Amino acid sequence: MPGWVAAGKSNARIGEFVGASPRTVARHLERICAKPGVESRTAAAMRAVGRRFAG
């Protein structure tokens, strides 16, 4: 999901991809942002991009 955030997708668009409501997507992103070192949606996207290039 953070990879789609990094690609600029909205919660509604991500929800269409995964078959979930925009609110469910927002909740998942809130949980991701609650992890240490991830303070925002942008930080989650940056982490996803970093992992993609590191892998």
N, CA and C atoms as an extended XYZ file, in Angstrom:
165
Properties=species:S:1:pos:R:3:atomname:S:1:resname:S:1:resid:I:1 pbc="F F F"
N         0.807       -1.196        0.000 N   MET     1
C         0.000        0.000        0.000 CA  MET     1
C         0.857        1.271        0.000 C   MET     1
N         1.923        1.339        0.789 N   PRO     2
C         2.752        2.545        0.730 CA  PRO     2
C         3.357        2.791       -0.645 C   PRO     2
N         3.573        1.730       -1.402 N   GLY     3
C         4.083        1.907       -2.760 CA  GLY     3
C         3.099        2.672       -3.623 C   GLY     3
N         1.807        2.417       -3.436 N   TRP     4
C         0.783        3.153       -4.180 CA  TRP     4
C         0.701        4.594       -3.699 C   TRP     4
N         0.934        4.792       -2.401 N   VAL     5
C         0.980        6.163       -1.869 CA  VAL     5
C         2.140        6.897       -2.535 C   VAL     5
N         3.277        6.234       -2.646 N   ALA     6
C         4.446        6.844       -3.279 CA  ALA     6
C         4.169        7.186       -4.737 C   ALA     6
N         3.303        6.408       -5.363 N   ALA     7
C         2.942        6.660       -6.755 CA  ALA     7
C         1.894        7.758       -6.876 C   ALA     7
N         1.453        8.307       -5.738 N   GLY     8
C         0.503        9.417       -5.756 CA  GLY     8
C        -0.953        9.005       -5.788 C   GLY     8
N        -1.241        7.745       -5.498 N   LYS     9
C        -2.623        7.272       -5.524 CA  LYS     9
C        -3.373        7.735       -4.278 C   LYS     9
N        -4.630        8.070       -4.450 N   SER    10
C        -5.481        8.484       -3.327 CA  SER    10
C        -5.987        7.253       -2.579 C   SER    10
N        -6.517        7.472       -1.383 N   ASN    11
C        -7.102        6.360       -0.626 CA  ASN    11
C        -8.218        5.697       -1.425 C   ASN    11
N        -9.026        6.507       -2.119 N   ALA    12
C       -10.122        5.952       -2.916 CA  ALA    12
C        -9.590        5.061       -4.038 C   ALA    12
N        -8.543        5.505       -4.708 N   ARG    13
C        -7.975        4.730       -5.814 CA  ARG    13
C        -7.323        3.452       -5.305 C   ARG    13
N        -6.597        3.545       -4.198 N   ILE    14
C        -5.992        2.350       -3.602 CA  ILE    14
C        -7.089        1.368       -3.214 C   ILE    14
N        -8.170        1.901       -2.641 N   GLY    15
C        -9.306        1.054       -2.268 CA  GLY    15
C        -9.879        0.305       -3.452 C   GLY    15
N        -9.941        0.963       -4.599 N   GLU    16
C       -10.420        0.287       -5.808 CA  GLU    16
C        -9.510       -0.887       -6.165 C   GLU    16
N        -8.202       -0.700       -6.043 N   PHE    17
C        -7.240       -1.765       -6.362 CA  PHE    17
C        -7.395       -2.969       -5.446 C   PHE    17
N        -7.603       -2.710       -4.147 N   VAL    18
C        -7.610       -3.809       -3.173 CA  VAL    18
C        -9.003       -4.243       -2.746 C   VAL    18
N       -10.024       -3.572       -3.235 N   GLY    19
C       -11.394       -3.947       -2.889 CA  GLY    19
C       -11.792       -3.523       -1.489 C   GLY    19
N       -11.341       -2.360       -1.075 N   ALA    20
C       -11.648       -1.844        0.259 CA  ALA    20
C       -12.156       -0.410        0.149 C   ALA    20
N       -12.790        0.059        1.197 N   SER    21
C       -13.270        1.438        1.203 CA  SER    21
C       -12.095        2.386        1.446 C   SER    21
N       -12.253        3.638        1.041 N   PRO    22
C       -11.199        4.618        1.315 CA  PRO    22
C       -10.899        4.729        2.808 C   PRO    22
N       -11.918        4.580        3.647 N   ARG    23
C       -11.706        4.653        5.097 CA  ARG    23
C       -10.849        3.489        5.588 C   ARG    23
N       -11.056        2.300        5.031 N   THR    24
C       -10.240        1.143        5.413 CA  THR    24
C        -8.785        1.370        5.008 C   THR    24
N        -8.590        1.910        3.826 N   VAL    25
C        -7.235        2.223        3.375 CA  VAL    25
C        -6.600        3.229        4.325 C   VAL    25
N        -7.352        4.271        4.689 N   ALA    26
C        -6.840        5.284        5.613 CA  ALA    26
C        -6.448        4.658        6.940 C   ALA    26
N        -7.261        3.730        7.433 N   ARG    27
C        -6.944        3.045        8.694 CA  ARG    27
C        -5.652        2.256        8.594 C   ARG    27
N        -5.481        1.540        7.503 N   HIS    28
C        -4.243        0.775        7.315 CA  HIS    28
C        -3.040        1.711        7.278 C   HIS    28
N        -3.179        2.824        6.581 N   LEU    29
C        -2.073        3.785        6.517 CA  LEU    29
C        -1.807        4.414        7.885 C   LEU    29
N        -2.858        4.644        8.676 N   GLU    30
C        -2.665        5.157       10.042 CA  GLU    30
C        -1.847        4.172       10.861 C   GLU    30
N        -2.142        2.885       10.711 N   ARG    31
C        -1.397        1.858       11.455 CA  ARG    31
C         0.059        1.794       10.997 C   ARG    31
N         0.271        1.948        9.700 N   ILE    32
C         1.643        1.973        9.185 CA  ILE    32
C         2.389        3.171        9.762 C   ILE    32
N         1.714        4.317        9.815 N   CYS    33
C         2.340        5.540       10.318 CA  CYS    33
C         2.577        5.493       11.824 C   CYS    33
N         1.924        4.575       12.517 N   ALA    34
C         2.119        4.434       13.965 CA  ALA    34
C         3.412        3.692       14.292 C   ALA    34
N         4.036        3.103       13.289 N   LYS    35
C         5.278        2.367       13.510 CA  LYS    35
C         6.434        3.343       13.732 C   LYS    35
N         7.427        2.933       14.496 N   PRO    36
C         8.588        3.796       14.721 CA  PRO    36
C         9.256        4.190       13.411 C   PRO    36
N         9.584        5.455       13.285 N   GLY    37
C        10.276        5.947       12.112 CA  GLY    37
C         9.381        6.325       10.950 C   GLY    37
N         8.063        6.187       11.135 N   VAL    38
C         7.117        6.545       10.079 CA  VAL    38
C         6.132        7.547       10.673 C   VAL    38
N         6.420        8.828       10.461 N   GLU    39
C         5.629        9.874       11.090 CA  GLU    39
C         4.468       10.357       10.230 C   GLU    39
N         4.478       10.017        8.942 N   SER    40
C         3.457       10.557        8.050 CA  SER    40
C         3.271        9.648        6.836 C   SER    40
N         2.263        9.974        6.068 N   ARG    41
C         2.007        9.273        4.815 CA  ARG    41
C         3.226        9.394        3.889 C   ARG    41
N         3.831       10.566        3.885 N   THR    42
C         5.019       10.799        3.060 CA  THR    42
C         6.174        9.919        3.522 C   THR    42
N         6.369        9.813        4.840 N   ALA    43
C         7.441        8.968        5.370 CA  ALA    43
C         7.210        7.504        5.006 C   ALA    43
N         5.961        7.067        5.040 N   ALA    44
C         5.654        5.689        4.659 CA  ALA    44
C         5.981        5.465        3.187 C   ALA    44
N         5.648        6.445        2.362 N   ALA    45
C         5.951        6.339        0.931 CA  ALA    45
C         7.453        6.307        0.697 C   ALA    45
N         8.182        7.155        1.397 N   MET    46
C         9.636        7.195        1.245 CA  MET    46
C        10.265        5.872        1.675 C   MET    46
N         9.756        5.288        2.738 N   ARG    47
C        10.277        4.003        3.202 CA  ARG    47
C        10.020        2.933        2.148 C   ARG    47
N         8.822        2.945        1.554 N   ALA    48
C         8.491        1.965        0.521 CA  ALA    48
C         9.398        2.122       -0.689 C   ALA    48
N         9.637        3.346       -1.103 N   VAL    49
C        10.518        3.605       -2.239 CA  VAL    49
C        11.940        3.165       -1.906 C   VAL    49
N        12.396        3.466       -0.705 N   GLY    50
C        13.739        3.063       -0.286 CA  GLY    50
C        13.909        1.572       -0.282 C   GLY    50
N        12.905        0.854        0.174 N   ARG    51
C        12.984       -0.610        0.187 CA  ARG    51
C        12.968       -1.180       -1.219 C   ARG    51
N        12.218       -0.548       -2.099 N   ARG    52
C        12.151       -1.030       -3.486 CA  ARG    52
C        13.523       -0.911       -4.137 C   ARG    52
N        14.224        0.186       -3.880 N   PHE    53
C        15.530        0.379       -4.496 CA  PHE    53
C        16.633       -0.382       -3.749 C   PHE    53
N        16.402       -0.665       -2.468 N   ALA    54
C        17.407       -1.386       -1.688 CA  ALA    54
C        17.345       -2.888       -1.979 C   ALA    54
N        16.161       -3.381       -2.366 N   GLY    55
C        15.966       -4.806       -2.576 CA  GLY    55
C        16.494       -5.223       -3.873 C   GLY    55
